[in-house]
Amino acid sequence: MTHQFPALSTEQKKELSTIAQRIVATGKGILAADESTGTMAKRFQKIKVENTEDNRRSFRDILFSVDNSVSEYIGGVIFFHETLYQKSHQGVLFPKVIKDKGIVVGIKVDKGTAGLAGTDGETTTQGLDGLSERCAQYKKDGCDFAKWRCVLKISDSCPSDLAIAENANVLARYASICQQNGLVPIVEPEILPDGDHDLQRCQYATEKVLAAVYKALSDHHVYLEGTLLKPNMVTAGHSCTKKYTPQEVAMATVTALRRTVPAAVPGICFLSGGQSEEEASLNLNAMNQLPLHRPWKLSFSYGRALQASALAAWKGQAANKKAAQDAFCNFSKLLNDITNSLASKGEYKPSGQADQTSTQSLFTASYVY
């Protein structure tokens, strides 16, 4: 058997584990505010706001300058490179604004997807070149965790064995590099909701992908206690004619996770995957109500679902700042109640007064972040 040389010191492991535990402390989740400039253009277009650096900074400032009580609901914020070096209206760097609230700062480090030749439009993710140097700089600049997104899809021929193996290996290499530089890696193998596949097909694909990812993480000597997983929920394809209940989605998702994700992983923070705020809430709540043993915290890492109502309330107008902040905080608190549902008896139910924004699907075909 090949001997494993020590990859991390005891002190490094302790730091990574502590950071990961802070992010997914009971009731807390992650705000994914790492959308690229191009993605922000699409968001702003919907509310008829020009995609300028100042407008992007202004919207981030709305999210980041909310009352300090938001730290009860949000354990970490993922930044985009541009945002990491922007300042609030008071002239304070955004990472300091977030850290002063007791929230952990993270950074998106991948460079987007690239096609895999000989496949049916499948991709891998770029950005390993120079990653160690970038991680070291981000650590100096206040970051304590990182995110890297790999994308897979479901069709008659996908996900292929090549795409699964390649993306699993890339995620493992990224995770290893992050840990060497003191950053907790969020491992994100997203299976897109595009297609007409049913729930069982998505569960099967999710299990195959996650099994490969954790085999690769083991092969690369990644310290699992110092990682977090950001997976898709197991849902039917967006074009599937059969509709499934939150309880069915929850059972399929948690079953897939129990079969593939080691208990050493501190937390699983689901991506919203284009679900409406209401859908994302109901499905997460149903998971936390399941009478199945779950050795990891089940929480959220939402971007679109956390920001949609705030963006709609803001409309690019400074006068709407308070309304936008209230919308963001209200949904964050709701998610806190859901993820802490064992203590609160998991009694979340839609109020029946949900506005149009909270129930509107946020699905985008072949979503690029």
XYZ file of C-alpha atoms in Angstrom:
369
model
C 0.000 0.000 0.000
C 1.263 3.475 -0.889
C 2.328 5.436 2.191
C 0.595 8.764 2.753
C 2.989 11.504 3.747
C 1.466 14.155 6.035
C -0.441 16.651 3.873
C -1.394 19.043 6.669
C -0.059 19.784 10.145
C -2.210 19.367 13.246
C -2.498 23.157 13.488
C -3.630 23.459 9.863
C -6.286 20.795 10.365
C -7.571 22.493 13.500
C -7.857 25.864 11.724
C -9.688 24.365 8.729
C -12.077 22.387 10.903
C -12.867 25.421 13.058
C -13.616 27.586 10.010
C -15.903 24.959 8.483
C -17.802 24.542 11.765
C -18.274 28.306 12.087
C -19.812 28.559 8.627
C -22.405 25.860 9.298
C -23.076 26.577 12.968
C -26.658 25.644 13.886
C -29.178 27.624 11.881
C -26.582 29.323 9.668
C -25.990 29.114 5.943
C -24.085 30.851 3.174
C -24.912 33.879 1.049
C -23.495 33.220 -2.429
C -22.734 36.746 -3.651
C -20.069 35.648 -6.124
C -21.927 36.208 -9.389
C -19.688 37.272 -12.253
C -20.039 40.634 -13.970
C -21.905 38.960 -16.834
C -24.356 37.241 -14.496
C -25.038 40.512 -12.674
C -25.853 42.075 -16.056
C -28.658 39.525 -16.506
C -29.971 40.170 -12.984
C -29.921 43.938 -13.457
C -31.556 43.696 -16.869
C -34.666 42.236 -15.233
C -35.069 45.339 -13.058
C -33.896 47.753 -15.787
C -30.684 48.786 -13.996
C -27.452 49.493 -15.867
C -24.657 47.005 -15.153
C -21.961 49.392 -13.929
C -19.331 48.763 -11.269
C -20.955 51.367 -9.025
C -24.399 49.747 -9.318
C -22.918 46.330 -8.545
C -21.135 47.830 -5.541
C -24.324 49.577 -4.403
C -26.344 46.362 -4.449
C -23.609 44.455 -2.593
C -23.528 47.279 -0.059
C -27.257 46.791 0.566
C -26.689 43.104 1.337
C -23.519 43.561 3.371
C -24.578 46.588 5.450
C -27.683 45.020 6.982
C -28.080 44.886 10.745
C -25.514 42.800 12.634
C -28.249 40.363 13.623
C -27.868 38.821 10.166
C -24.908 36.903 11.628
C -27.484 34.729 13.419
C -28.589 33.438 9.996
C -25.573 33.800 7.708
C -22.310 32.024 8.571
C -20.370 32.827 5.406
C -20.461 35.066 2.331
C -18.874 34.075 -0.984
C -17.311 37.015 -2.819
C -16.478 37.589 -6.477
C -12.949 38.941 -7.075
C -14.183 42.448 -7.910
C -16.325 42.665 -4.776
C -13.485 41.605 -2.478
C -11.693 44.884 -3.161
C -14.714 47.218 -3.198
C -15.739 49.446 -0.316
C -19.012 50.275 1.416
C -20.613 53.739 1.251
C -18.717 54.439 4.487
C -15.388 53.653 2.779
C -14.782 50.319 4.509
C -13.611 47.313 2.504
C -16.431 44.794 2.147
C -14.458 41.894 3.711
C -13.990 43.963 6.873
C -17.709 44.859 6.893
C -18.558 41.145 6.806
C -15.891 40.029 9.297
C -16.920 42.716 11.790
C -20.345 41.009 11.868
C -18.694 37.711 12.794
C -19.320 36.201 9.357
C -16.662 34.230 7.463
C -15.429 35.622 4.122
C -15.077 33.320 1.105
C -14.026 33.713 -2.519
C -14.904 32.124 -5.845
C -11.661 30.823 -7.363
C -12.612 28.887 -10.505
C -12.293 30.407 -13.986
C -15.422 29.008 -15.575
C -16.084 25.943 -17.687
C -14.465 24.573 -20.840
C -15.754 21.901 -23.190
C -14.703 18.250 -23.025
C -13.997 17.058 -26.566
C -15.822 13.917 -27.644
C -18.716 14.406 -25.240
C -22.288 15.598 -25.703
C -21.555 19.180 -24.686
C -20.113 18.283 -21.286
C -17.574 20.465 -19.520
C -14.759 20.633 -17.008
C -13.778 23.681 -14.941
C -10.695 25.810 -15.479
C -8.505 27.663 -13.000
C -5.977 25.245 -11.482
C -3.006 27.088 -13.034
C -1.776 29.657 -10.526
C -4.455 28.632 -8.008
C -2.016 28.166 -5.120
C -0.646 31.679 -5.525
C -4.157 33.159 -5.782
C -5.298 31.263 -2.686
C -2.304 32.528 -0.711
C -3.127 36.118 -1.694
C -6.829 35.708 -0.905
C -5.916 34.352 2.537
C -3.827 37.472 3.165
C -6.726 39.613 1.994
C -9.112 38.178 4.579
C -10.646 35.069 3.017
C -11.020 31.848 4.985
C -12.875 29.644 2.504
C -13.226 29.209 -1.246
C -15.713 27.901 -3.793
C -15.213 26.037 -7.059
C -18.139 24.985 -9.258
C -18.137 22.015 -11.592
C -21.151 21.457 -13.827
C -22.689 18.205 -15.022
C -25.912 17.515 -16.878
C -28.409 14.722 -17.361
C -29.392 13.393 -20.788
C -29.514 10.025 -22.540
C -25.691 9.980 -22.628
C -24.851 12.219 -19.669
C -23.249 12.439 -17.265
C -20.574 10.375 -18.990
C -17.903 8.447 -17.107
C -15.320 10.864 -18.543
C -17.148 13.961 -17.289
C -17.701 12.447 -13.850
C -14.063 11.371 -13.459
C -12.608 14.610 -14.827
C -14.737 16.905 -12.685
C -14.213 14.800 -9.567
C -10.451 14.971 -10.046
C -10.497 18.731 -10.678
C -12.551 19.311 -7.514
C -10.144 17.187 -5.478
C -7.072 19.002 -6.818
C -8.698 22.368 -6.073
C -9.634 21.242 -2.549
C -6.109 20.069 -1.808
C -4.589 23.361 -3.006
C -7.042 25.392 -0.930
C -6.259 23.485 2.243
C -2.529 23.901 1.734
C -3.175 27.655 1.815
C -5.495 27.727 4.819
C -8.780 27.994 2.913
C -11.728 25.667 3.531
C -12.820 24.380 0.106
C -16.496 24.263 -0.757
C -16.838 21.360 -3.175
C -19.607 22.058 -5.701
C -20.476 19.357 -8.248
C -23.720 20.795 -9.620
C -25.999 18.644 -11.733
C -28.080 21.073 -13.780
C -31.892 20.853 -13.583
C -32.204 21.190 -17.372
C -34.105 18.348 -19.039
C -37.186 16.200 -18.617
C -35.671 13.463 -16.432
C -37.608 12.193 -13.424
C -36.625 12.227 -9.754
C -35.159 8.709 -9.796
C -32.867 9.526 -12.721
C -31.509 12.580 -10.896
C -30.970 10.578 -7.712
C -29.015 7.926 -9.629
C -26.816 10.543 -11.322
C -26.271 12.425 -8.058
C -25.131 9.262 -6.292
C -22.707 8.379 -9.105
C -21.218 11.877 -9.138
C -20.861 12.218 -5.352
C -19.342 8.751 -5.006
C -16.694 9.692 -7.580
C -16.038 13.057 -5.920
C -15.402 11.543 -2.480
C -13.202 8.818 -3.960
C -11.125 11.563 -5.621
C -10.975 13.623 -2.424
C -9.652 10.558 -0.617
C -7.095 9.892 -3.351
C -5.835 13.481 -3.023
C -5.573 13.236 0.797
C -8.110 16.011 1.352
C -8.996 16.549 5.013
C -12.781 16.105 4.950
C -13.367 17.721 8.349
C -12.063 20.928 6.768
C -14.383 20.905 3.736
C -18.026 21.642 2.931
C -20.218 20.212 0.169
C -22.445 22.366 -2.047
C -24.613 19.958 -4.057
C -27.807 20.216 -6.030
C -30.976 18.973 -4.418
C -32.291 15.828 -6.097
C -35.130 17.184 -8.232
C -36.811 16.219 -11.473
C -35.737 18.047 -14.620
C -37.280 21.454 -15.186
C -39.237 20.094 -18.171
C -40.461 16.925 -16.421
C -44.239 16.674 -16.588
C -44.517 14.907 -13.233
C -44.412 17.154 -10.176
C -42.947 15.849 -6.928
C -43.735 16.911 -3.371
C -41.109 18.461 -1.077
C -41.217 15.228 0.945
C -40.337 13.170 -2.148
C -37.516 15.561 -3.063
C -36.246 15.430 0.520
C -36.251 11.630 0.698
C -34.440 11.258 -2.642
C -31.873 13.904 -1.711
C -31.061 12.692 1.794
C -30.961 9.060 0.619
C -28.402 9.982 -2.072
C -26.306 11.869 0.479
C -26.429 9.081 3.076
C -25.129 6.655 0.451
C -22.193 8.797 -0.656
C -21.104 11.586 1.724
C -18.860 10.569 4.656
C -19.912 11.541 8.173
C -16.623 13.449 8.551
C -17.978 16.262 6.358
C -19.266 18.977 8.743
C -21.975 20.424 6.563
C -23.885 20.244 3.300
C -24.996 23.615 1.949
C -27.444 23.187 -0.900
C -27.443 25.382 -3.961
C -30.873 26.654 -4.950
C -30.502 25.586 -8.577
C -32.994 28.056 -9.984
C -35.773 27.093 -7.580
C -38.029 29.867 -6.353
C -37.519 31.129 -2.811
C -40.632 29.210 -1.785
C -39.520 25.919 -3.398
C -36.020 26.149 -1.941
C -37.533 26.771 1.508
C -40.080 23.948 1.373
C -37.556 21.375 0.123
C -34.926 22.301 2.716
C -37.529 22.228 5.465
C -38.718 18.783 4.380
C -35.142 17.448 4.565
C -34.719 18.706 8.111
C -37.975 16.973 9.083
C -37.053 13.541 7.723
C -36.871 10.749 10.357
C -33.476 9.667 8.989
C -30.102 10.004 10.680
C -28.113 12.864 9.154
C -24.514 13.085 10.438
C -23.889 16.449 8.751
C -25.572 19.844 9.084
C -28.032 20.425 6.229
C -28.056 24.087 5.293
C -28.068 26.449 2.325
C -25.693 28.297 0.020
C -28.156 30.365 -1.950
C -27.493 33.099 -4.463
C -30.538 33.713 -6.628
C -32.997 32.478 -3.993
C -31.556 34.733 -1.260
C -31.258 37.845 -3.408
C -34.323 37.790 -5.671
C -36.724 39.619 -3.353
C -34.075 42.139 -2.299
C -33.186 42.882 -5.917
C -36.848 43.326 -6.858
C -37.408 45.662 -3.911
C -34.290 47.744 -4.638
C -34.924 48.486 -8.346
C -31.685 50.457 -8.498
C -33.105 53.221 -6.284
C -31.217 54.397 -3.194
C -34.541 55.246 -1.559
C -35.452 51.549 -1.613
C -32.415 50.424 0.393
C -34.374 49.713 3.586
C -37.065 47.726 1.747
C -34.401 45.644 -0.024
C -32.576 44.955 3.250
C -35.807 43.935 4.944
C -36.578 41.492 2.129
C -33.107 39.955 2.386
C -33.203 39.686 6.197
C -36.710 38.232 6.280
C -35.793 35.385 3.949
C -32.481 34.787 5.744
C -34.327 34.462 9.062
C -36.822 32.081 7.467
C -33.957 29.833 6.349
C -32.520 29.995 9.866
C -35.824 28.720 11.254
C -35.817 25.895 8.712
C -32.216 24.727 9.205
C -32.730 24.863 12.961
C -35.962 22.889 12.594
C -35.071 20.072 15.008
C -35.194 22.681 17.766
C -38.185 24.555 16.354
C -40.059 21.339 15.434
C -39.718 22.063 11.704
C -43.085 23.719 11.518
C -42.406 25.979 8.545
C -45.459 26.388 6.340
C -46.015 28.893 3.551
C -47.896 31.864 4.949
C -50.238 31.895 1.993
C -49.229 35.523 1.535
C -46.102 34.944 -0.529
C -45.507 37.647 -3.095
C -44.903 37.003 -6.773
C -41.125 37.250 -6.432
C -40.854 34.536 -3.771
C -42.842 32.022 -5.803
C -41.342 32.846 -9.195
C -39.030 30.219 -10.701
C -35.422 31.415 -10.964
C -34.498 28.698 -13.469
C -32.107 29.617 -16.277
C -31.280 27.033 -18.937
C -27.620 25.865 -18.922
C -26.963 28.284 -16.063
C -23.570 30.013 -16.111
C -22.467 31.617 -12.850
